[in-house]
């Protein structure tokens, strides 16, 4: 029986192909036509999903207020003319933006290039003599070995140098020995590229070492009022992640948050005193000037400039600055007064505690003793056969925390051997500025830095360690001498804005008030003197005179130039007896 042929429609494929092409063309045209609707629909779906996530993340106690806010917004839109239309247009625009097609992320490179592979191989070969020993059956580091088994993570910068590197090392390597770790860090520093600072993180549990290139610390932050509380002093700024705090600072015309190195003083401080060492021109005086400007709003400052270069002339005669001394005689007299003042505060505080009372305000008003270049004064004292001024710091250093007395000492790194034992013993907060070797940093701070010190650093760059804490990189805020011709106008104005008002202005106002009171008393016949008041001298409350603006002060250091400290509270009766912390014993002053 012969087979009947199939219908032509089933054997001819041309109509089927034309139908498929027509369907595909129609689908593409419909997709082009309805593409905006598809985009808006996809965006609405994403907005609804985001709203559901926000609703689920909102605590239950805040959902009522959120619903009330949403209902209020709907009512407000409904009452505004053309409000619903504008709301619909806004929602459609937001949905169109949310529903747009995202560009696929670029796939990472398959692996390092030829030049990067060469660098990694060179690093591997350089580490072989330190990580390989004879007799290891399966050495991780061997000559002509595979670097991929040792280097687990790596990244390169635009110049092709390693930006980060994580490597494994054998378990028998003595990673607890500081010298062994220093050798490995030196090799990595030399092979990865000099001129940059590297941070080394040793994971002794996992036998891994992570090398990271550190960005330079900001040098455009000038002196300013930092957001700190009473008893906190900003020494400078460090790396992000090194501390658990940031401060808003003004750098030029912008404001940003940077991590600070905050030094805390007071009764509960474990590091009540500070020692700063550095190379000449490293910025030690800049740091001391910055500390003085931060301390003036909350205490009295006593400055002793052993170098005698006039770097602290901007503080002389300011409110709260008790004196700026640069000579040996004035420094000895000032430090002796500071020692007696510390003893007086201790005795007064002890009597108040025994009586069950709070310490007086003048005791709790901080006193800062800033001593720059004591080694220069020690040399002069030896030449003149007098006592070393550093010996007078023993009482303020040992008992200063209980008496609200803080001592800050700065000197050059090569003169550290001339510092006295009390200074080295009681200064638990340490700062090293300028270029220094890891051995010098460890000798001063008591611990080696976890970074490679750079050879060329800007002024104010160094390391800081507070007590037993970690060693932190430090950049001191720019606080130059405003009277220096080389200072820029912006930095000069920044320092001048922080300086308190001259003390002469307040003293002249007080003298004028006393003069008016004396004239009024003579007019009423209640007291005073019949003679004219000459030279601004006004009779005091006990028959003495207040001359030269020394209001409420019993005794002043004439030779030493020590002015009266500023009181923590406003003095309402200048002619009355002076507060306790304004009185200086005459016998001690002459000593």
XYZ file of C-alpha atoms in Angstrom:
591
model
C 0.000 0.000 0.000
C 1.518 3.280 -1.074
C 2.007 6.014 1.545
C 0.184 9.261 1.091
C 2.439 12.310 1.169
C 2.174 14.722 4.092
C 0.483 18.067 3.617
C 2.690 20.749 2.219
C 2.162 22.949 5.224
C 3.900 20.314 7.330
C 6.809 19.758 4.984
C 7.547 23.338 3.880
C 9.485 25.186 6.640
C 9.399 28.630 5.045
C 5.981 29.653 6.451
C 7.011 28.467 9.910
C 10.218 30.508 9.784
C 8.285 33.558 8.611
C 5.841 33.092 11.492
C 8.609 32.866 14.043
C 10.273 35.957 12.650
C 6.972 37.856 12.779
C 6.362 36.780 16.385
C 9.894 37.778 17.408
C 9.541 41.167 15.711
C 6.184 41.746 17.396
C 7.651 40.835 20.781
C 10.609 43.194 20.308
C 8.293 45.993 19.246
C 6.033 45.406 22.246
C 9.063 45.403 24.545
C 10.194 48.726 23.113
C 6.708 50.189 23.439
C 6.062 48.934 26.964
C 9.672 49.405 28.187
C 8.805 52.481 30.317
C 5.929 50.591 31.931
C 8.160 47.607 32.576
C 10.789 49.861 34.151
C 8.225 51.632 36.337
C 6.696 48.313 37.388
C 10.100 46.935 38.339
C 10.842 50.113 40.278
C 7.527 49.969 42.135
C 8.270 46.385 43.095
C 11.680 47.396 44.442
C 10.251 50.377 46.348
C 7.586 48.181 47.936
C 10.222 45.628 48.939
C 12.358 48.389 50.457
C 9.318 49.706 52.342
C 8.602 46.262 53.743
C 12.189 45.905 54.918
C 12.054 49.324 56.542
C 8.788 48.423 58.273
C 10.180 45.128 59.560
C 13.353 46.842 60.812
C 11.386 49.547 62.653
C 10.884 48.748 66.364
C 7.306 48.087 67.389
C 7.203 51.061 69.751
C 8.025 53.412 66.844
C 5.607 52.023 64.278
C 2.688 54.087 65.585
C 4.543 57.352 65.110
C 5.647 56.205 61.660
C 2.045 55.469 60.642
C 0.938 58.834 62.004
C 3.653 60.582 59.989
C 2.654 58.733 56.824
C -1.037 59.557 57.322
C -0.191 63.205 57.934
C 1.847 63.304 54.740
C -1.043 61.825 52.741
C -3.501 64.380 54.163
C -1.086 67.227 53.459
C -0.635 66.099 49.863
C -4.364 65.776 49.396
C -4.993 69.333 50.624
C -2.299 70.966 48.513
C -3.481 72.179 45.092
C -2.420 69.680 42.445
C -0.966 67.650 45.298
C -2.165 64.199 44.157
C -0.935 64.838 40.619
C 2.482 65.975 41.835
C 2.666 63.006 44.231
C 1.829 60.598 41.400
C 4.489 62.145 39.163
C 7.036 61.950 41.982
C 6.247 58.305 42.684
C 6.483 57.434 38.974
C 9.838 59.238 38.697
C 11.180 57.460 41.796
C 9.948 54.119 40.446
C 11.548 54.782 37.052
C 14.865 55.618 38.746
C 14.707 52.582 41.033
C 13.716 50.261 38.189
C 16.485 51.224 35.788
C 18.766 48.464 34.619
C 21.947 48.265 36.671
C 25.233 47.927 34.872
C 26.882 44.615 35.732
C 29.925 44.962 37.946
C 33.212 44.529 36.227
C 34.776 41.191 36.865
C 38.029 41.324 38.786
C 41.218 40.565 37.015
C 42.003 36.908 36.699
C 45.376 37.304 38.379
C 48.475 39.473 38.689
C 50.266 40.593 35.578
C 53.769 39.709 34.572
C 55.373 42.634 36.429
C 53.299 41.968 39.565
C 54.173 38.284 39.442
C 57.842 39.216 39.274
C 57.503 41.399 42.388
C 55.746 38.634 44.314
C 58.401 36.128 43.287
C 61.143 38.527 44.380
C 59.457 38.951 47.764
C 59.162 35.188 48.112
C 62.816 34.598 47.293
C 63.898 37.335 49.730
C 62.005 35.635 52.582
C 63.405 32.154 51.942
C 66.593 32.605 54.079
C 64.455 33.655 57.083
C 61.561 31.193 56.834
C 63.344 28.044 55.616
C 65.377 25.597 57.712
C 67.153 22.401 56.847
C 65.311 19.174 57.482
C 61.802 20.502 56.778
C 60.036 17.691 54.840
C 57.555 20.044 53.175
C 59.007 23.549 53.270
C 56.655 26.456 52.689
C 59.575 28.605 51.560
C 62.230 27.128 49.312
C 64.420 28.334 46.479
C 62.546 28.226 43.163
C 59.400 27.479 45.183
C 55.807 28.473 44.515
C 54.876 31.868 45.925
C 51.136 31.209 45.501
C 51.169 28.784 48.432
C 52.721 31.405 50.730
C 50.930 34.598 49.645
C 47.188 34.252 50.213
C 46.036 37.817 49.483
C 47.676 40.669 47.631
C 46.826 43.991 45.995
C 48.817 46.525 43.997
C 48.618 50.263 43.509
C 48.668 52.180 40.249
C 52.475 52.133 40.137
C 52.545 48.347 40.381
C 53.886 48.277 43.947
C 52.257 46.098 46.637
C 49.534 47.977 48.517
C 48.580 45.068 50.788
C 49.920 41.576 51.248
C 48.974 38.648 53.480
C 51.527 35.860 53.759
C 51.818 32.619 55.678
C 54.947 31.604 57.543
C 56.035 28.330 59.166
C 54.905 27.565 62.678
C 58.488 27.140 63.867
C 59.352 30.767 63.064
C 60.101 32.736 66.241
C 57.406 35.360 65.795
C 57.542 36.182 69.498
C 61.084 37.523 69.174
C 61.162 41.239 68.421
C 64.464 40.984 66.567
C 63.175 38.224 64.276
C 60.052 40.179 63.465
C 62.092 43.315 62.815
C 64.213 41.465 60.246
C 61.148 40.299 58.330
C 59.627 43.778 58.408
C 62.857 45.296 57.126
C 63.001 42.849 54.195
C 59.385 43.523 53.228
C 59.941 47.265 53.534
C 62.989 47.153 51.271
C 61.412 44.916 48.618
C 57.948 46.521 48.573
C 59.195 50.049 47.928
C 60.806 52.672 50.113
C 59.376 56.093 50.808
C 56.084 54.737 52.169
C 54.916 53.749 55.649
C 53.831 50.156 56.180
C 51.774 48.622 58.960
C 52.565 45.063 60.022
C 49.890 42.963 61.743
C 51.218 39.680 63.135
C 48.606 36.964 63.718
C 50.574 34.512 65.829
C 47.660 32.084 66.172
C 47.211 31.650 62.428
C 50.879 32.158 61.503
C 50.002 35.005 59.152
C 51.496 38.430 58.556
C 49.537 41.233 56.898
C 51.364 44.165 55.336
C 49.355 47.316 54.591
C 50.487 50.599 53.083
C 49.358 53.455 55.329
C 48.038 56.677 53.826
C 49.785 59.888 54.924
C 48.334 61.591 57.982
C 46.575 64.925 57.371
C 48.826 67.952 57.666
C 46.217 70.602 56.801
C 44.578 70.699 60.243
C 45.387 73.912 62.075
C 44.884 74.877 65.705
C 41.214 75.215 66.650
C 38.699 74.514 69.390
C 38.273 70.761 69.455
C 35.104 69.067 70.655
C 36.433 67.670 73.928
C 35.369 67.641 77.557
C 37.133 69.053 80.608
C 40.372 67.175 81.199
C 40.853 66.031 77.586
C 43.685 67.310 75.407
C 44.100 66.497 71.727
C 47.750 65.687 71.055
C 47.184 65.135 67.350
C 45.558 62.797 64.874
C 46.225 59.202 63.906
C 45.079 56.457 61.526
C 41.457 55.471 61.041
C 40.699 52.367 63.071
C 43.542 52.924 65.538
C 41.193 54.626 68.037
C 37.466 54.266 68.672
C 36.607 57.940 68.316
C 36.496 60.696 65.740
C 36.351 64.472 66.056
C 34.932 67.014 63.606
C 37.687 69.384 62.530
C 37.935 72.222 60.056
C 40.583 71.676 57.400
C 40.624 74.642 55.067
C 37.078 75.257 53.887
C 35.754 71.774 54.641
C 34.796 69.937 57.816
C 35.542 66.259 58.241
C 35.827 63.656 60.980
C 39.297 62.434 61.888
C 40.501 60.035 64.622
C 42.325 61.928 67.408
C 44.893 60.961 70.019
C 43.267 62.221 73.226
C 45.295 62.559 76.419
C 43.208 62.605 79.609
C 44.366 64.314 82.798
C 42.845 64.737 86.233
C 42.254 62.645 89.338
C 41.340 59.478 87.444
C 44.082 59.700 84.868
C 46.723 56.998 84.821
C 49.036 59.189 82.712
C 48.894 62.594 84.458
C 52.154 63.952 82.960
C 53.609 64.080 79.449
C 57.123 63.809 78.020
C 57.827 64.944 74.447
C 61.107 64.183 72.694
C 62.130 64.909 69.140
C 64.752 66.081 66.723
C 65.416 69.821 66.232
C 62.621 71.268 64.116
C 60.404 68.213 64.600
C 57.575 70.197 66.216
C 57.980 69.693 69.970
C 57.434 73.383 70.642
C 54.411 73.320 68.342
C 52.888 70.510 70.407
C 53.521 72.352 73.682
C 51.981 75.511 72.248
C 48.922 73.531 71.147
C 48.574 71.996 74.624
C 48.823 75.437 76.262
C 46.088 76.862 74.036
C 43.801 73.949 74.861
C 44.498 74.212 78.596
C 43.937 77.961 78.995
C 40.098 77.889 78.942
C 40.062 75.384 81.818
C 43.107 76.257 83.936
C 46.203 78.337 84.549
C 49.380 77.837 82.542
C 52.971 78.379 83.634
C 55.500 78.293 80.774
C 59.278 77.916 81.144
C 61.222 78.243 77.905
C 64.671 76.793 78.457
C 65.819 77.519 74.914
C 65.137 81.246 75.315
C 64.115 81.709 71.683
C 60.841 83.491 72.468
C 58.619 80.794 70.966
C 56.000 81.444 73.661
C 55.942 85.239 73.481
C 52.365 85.137 72.199
C 51.241 83.757 75.587
C 52.895 86.441 77.710
C 50.451 88.776 79.437
C 47.392 86.728 78.520
C 44.593 85.887 80.888
C 45.339 82.592 82.620
C 49.055 82.659 81.799
C 50.845 82.982 85.127
C 54.195 83.655 83.515
C 56.549 82.938 80.640
C 60.091 82.462 81.945
C 63.269 81.948 79.927
C 66.052 82.791 82.402
C 67.587 80.479 84.974
C 66.754 82.646 88.000
C 63.160 83.108 86.950
C 62.797 79.412 86.163
C 64.133 78.393 89.582
C 61.855 80.833 91.412
C 58.846 79.803 89.358
C 59.400 76.076 89.820
C 59.961 76.546 93.553
C 56.657 78.392 93.785
C 55.004 75.584 91.798
C 56.358 73.014 94.260
C 55.023 74.997 97.257
C 51.707 75.515 95.464
C 51.408 71.765 94.953
C 52.072 71.169 98.650
C 49.514 73.805 99.618
C 46.900 72.194 97.407
C 47.588 68.783 98.891
C 47.295 70.086 102.457
C 44.096 71.984 101.711
C 42.524 69.018 99.944
C 43.496 66.693 102.803
C 41.944 69.002 105.398
C 38.760 69.239 103.332
C 38.497 65.460 103.103
C 39.093 65.049 106.839
C 36.321 67.565 107.514
C 33.964 65.768 105.124
C 33.800 68.658 102.684
C 34.543 69.006 99.023
C 37.866 70.493 98.024
C 37.721 74.272 97.401
C 37.354 75.578 93.868
C 40.852 77.020 93.777
C 42.262 73.568 94.508
C 40.271 71.952 91.709
C 41.273 74.653 89.203
C 43.993 72.932 87.091
C 47.546 74.238 86.997
C 49.693 73.372 83.963
C 53.493 73.527 84.154
C 55.004 73.516 80.655
C 58.778 73.133 80.600
C 60.601 73.285 77.262
C 64.285 72.312 76.950
C 65.120 71.635 80.621
C 68.509 70.270 79.500
C 69.569 73.790 78.498
C 68.654 75.083 81.948
C 70.498 72.167 83.547
C 73.650 73.114 81.659
C 73.363 76.722 82.825
C 72.739 75.673 86.416
C 75.877 73.511 86.409
C 77.916 76.379 84.946
C 76.675 78.751 87.670
C 76.925 76.191 90.472
C 73.204 76.160 91.179
C 70.663 73.374 91.556
C 69.139 71.696 88.539
C 65.615 73.109 87.948
C 64.385 69.597 87.204
C 64.794 68.630 90.853
C 62.069 71.118 91.742
C 59.652 69.129 89.573
C 59.744 66.144 91.909
C 56.774 67.257 94.015
C 54.535 68.358 91.103
C 55.347 65.147 89.218
C 54.775 62.822 92.151
C 51.713 64.485 93.700
C 50.416 66.532 90.794
C 47.470 64.301 89.964
C 45.930 64.671 93.430
C 46.603 68.437 93.386
C 45.271 69.025 89.834
C 48.769 69.909 88.643
C 49.890 68.669 85.221
C 53.500 68.754 84.034
C 54.512 68.716 80.354
C 58.226 68.406 79.550
C 59.782 68.607 76.075
C 63.372 68.228 75.004
C 65.529 67.103 72.117
C 66.050 63.410 71.536
C 69.834 63.619 71.825
C 69.492 65.341 75.224
C 67.300 62.649 76.772
C 70.226 61.472 78.900
C 70.213 64.822 80.726
C 66.657 64.412 81.954
C 66.334 63.795 85.683
C 65.043 60.588 87.203
C 61.730 62.099 88.431
C 60.940 63.288 84.916
C 61.624 59.889 83.363
C 59.782 58.011 86.106
C 56.532 59.951 86.391
C 55.861 60.809 82.728
C 53.868 57.810 81.536
C 52.479 59.581 78.471
C 55.202 59.801 75.828
C 55.502 61.369 72.373
C 58.366 61.064 69.873
C 58.430 63.517 66.966
C 60.549 63.688 63.853
C 62.585 61.022 62.059
C 63.683 58.334 64.497
C 64.871 54.765 64.274
C 62.723 51.936 65.675
C 65.287 51.510 68.452
C 64.916 55.163 69.510
C 61.144 54.922 69.429
C 61.205 51.784 71.556
C 63.646 53.336 74.014
C 61.352 56.324 74.585
C 57.913 54.730 74.347
C 58.781 51.359 75.824
C 57.399 49.438 72.827
C 58.373 49.245 69.162
C 56.104 50.805 66.538
C 54.056 48.545 64.286
C 54.950 50.702 61.305
C 58.136 51.502 59.460
C 59.363 55.013 60.327
C 59.728 57.186 57.249
C 62.951 59.019 56.567
C 61.312 62.282 55.497
C 58.395 63.392 57.650
C 56.620 66.757 57.975
C 56.941 68.792 61.182
C 54.772 67.459 63.968
C 54.865 63.876 62.703
C 55.796 61.077 65.108
C 54.493 58.444 67.493
C 52.574 58.574 70.765
C 51.896 56.090 73.527
C 49.699 56.724 76.550
C 50.711 54.491 79.433
C 50.570 50.829 78.440
C 48.464 51.483 75.351
C 49.462 50.805 71.760
C 51.972 52.882 69.836
C 50.032 55.247 67.549
C 51.123 57.342 64.631
C 50.689 61.035 65.416
C 50.375 64.258 63.454
C 50.306 67.393 65.609
C 47.914 70.156 64.478
C 49.710 73.124 62.980
C 50.193 75.634 65.837
C 53.069 77.923 64.788
C 54.295 81.053 66.490
C 51.977 83.840 65.270
C 54.812 86.372 65.611
C 57.053 84.441 63.229
C 57.396 86.022 59.794
C 57.472 82.603 58.118
C 54.005 81.709 59.442
C 51.194 81.738 56.915
C 48.332 84.148 57.455
C 45.761 81.384 57.909
C 47.769 79.626 60.635
C 48.646 82.936 62.302
C 45.003 83.942 62.510
C 44.009 80.488 63.771
C 46.417 80.788 66.713
C 45.464 84.407 67.457
C 41.793 83.443 67.597
C 42.558 80.912 70.332
C 44.600 83.265 72.512
C 42.699 84.668 75.502
C 42.324 88.387 76.058
C 45.338 90.271 77.425
C 45.340 90.388 81.194
C 46.113 94.132 81.123
C 42.646 94.886 79.766
C 40.949 93.166 82.669
C 43.299 94.769 85.184
C 42.697 98.255 83.791
C 38.943 97.737 83.996
C 39.252 96.563 87.592
C 41.483 99.529 88.460
C 38.992 101.955 86.944
C 36.200 100.365 88.985
C 38.256 100.687 92.175
C 39.086 104.306 91.356
C 35.419 105.127 90.911
C 34.596 103.394 94.199
C 37.287 105.373 96.042
C 36.053 108.704 94.653
C 32.510 107.820 95.662
C 33.656 106.897 99.162
C 35.455 110.217 99.595
C 32.414 112.102 98.356
C 30.194 110.376 100.894
C 32.729 110.837 103.679
C 32.687 107.163 104.603
C 36.330 106.377 104.120
C 39.256 106.599 101.746
C 42.051 109.163 101.667
C 42.005 112.848 100.994
C 45.046 112.730 98.773
C 44.838 112.384 95.050
C 45.255 108.960 93.553
C 48.488 108.978 91.576
C 49.657 106.492 89.009
C 46.530 104.449 89.208
C 47.235 103.390 92.837
C 44.034 102.900 94.783
C 43.779 102.298 98.519
C 43.072 98.672 99.303
C 40.706 97.211 101.792
C 43.377 97.037 104.495
C 45.196 100.259 103.848
C 47.440 98.856 101.110
C 47.454 99.965 97.519
C 46.612 98.137 94.335
C 49.133 99.331 91.779
C 49.904 98.291 88.252
C 46.674 96.345 87.913
C 47.633 93.708 90.506
C 44.098 93.401 91.823
C 43.441 90.942 94.643
C 47.041 89.713 94.816
C 48.971 89.874 98.076
C 52.474 89.209 96.752
C 53.845 89.016 93.193
C 57.131 87.774 91.814
C 58.730 91.016 90.764
C 61.964 89.534 89.495
C 60.486 86.365 88.077
C 57.618 88.108 86.377
C 54.995 85.677 87.730
C 51.500 87.068 87.385
C 48.475 86.036 89.379
C 46.537 82.988 88.166
C 43.072 83.490 86.820
C 40.345 82.454 89.211
C 37.855 79.766 88.224
C 34.984 82.003 89.251
C 34.258 85.671 88.669
C 35.671 88.033 91.283
C 32.906 90.363 92.382
C 34.838 92.269 95.043
C 38.322 93.106 93.793
C 39.140 95.233 96.823
C 38.483 92.410 99.307
C 40.865 89.682 100.415
C 42.355 87.570 97.633
C 41.301 83.974 97.038
C 43.487 81.344 98.562
C 45.054 80.254 95.286
C 45.975 83.847 94.437
C 48.091 84.302 97.584
C 51.829 83.635 97.328
C 53.921 83.470 100.443
C 56.530 86.202 100.442
C 59.216 84.100 102.045
C 58.808 81.370 99.465
C 58.861 83.921 96.671
C 62.183 85.307 97.807
C 63.591 81.786 97.986
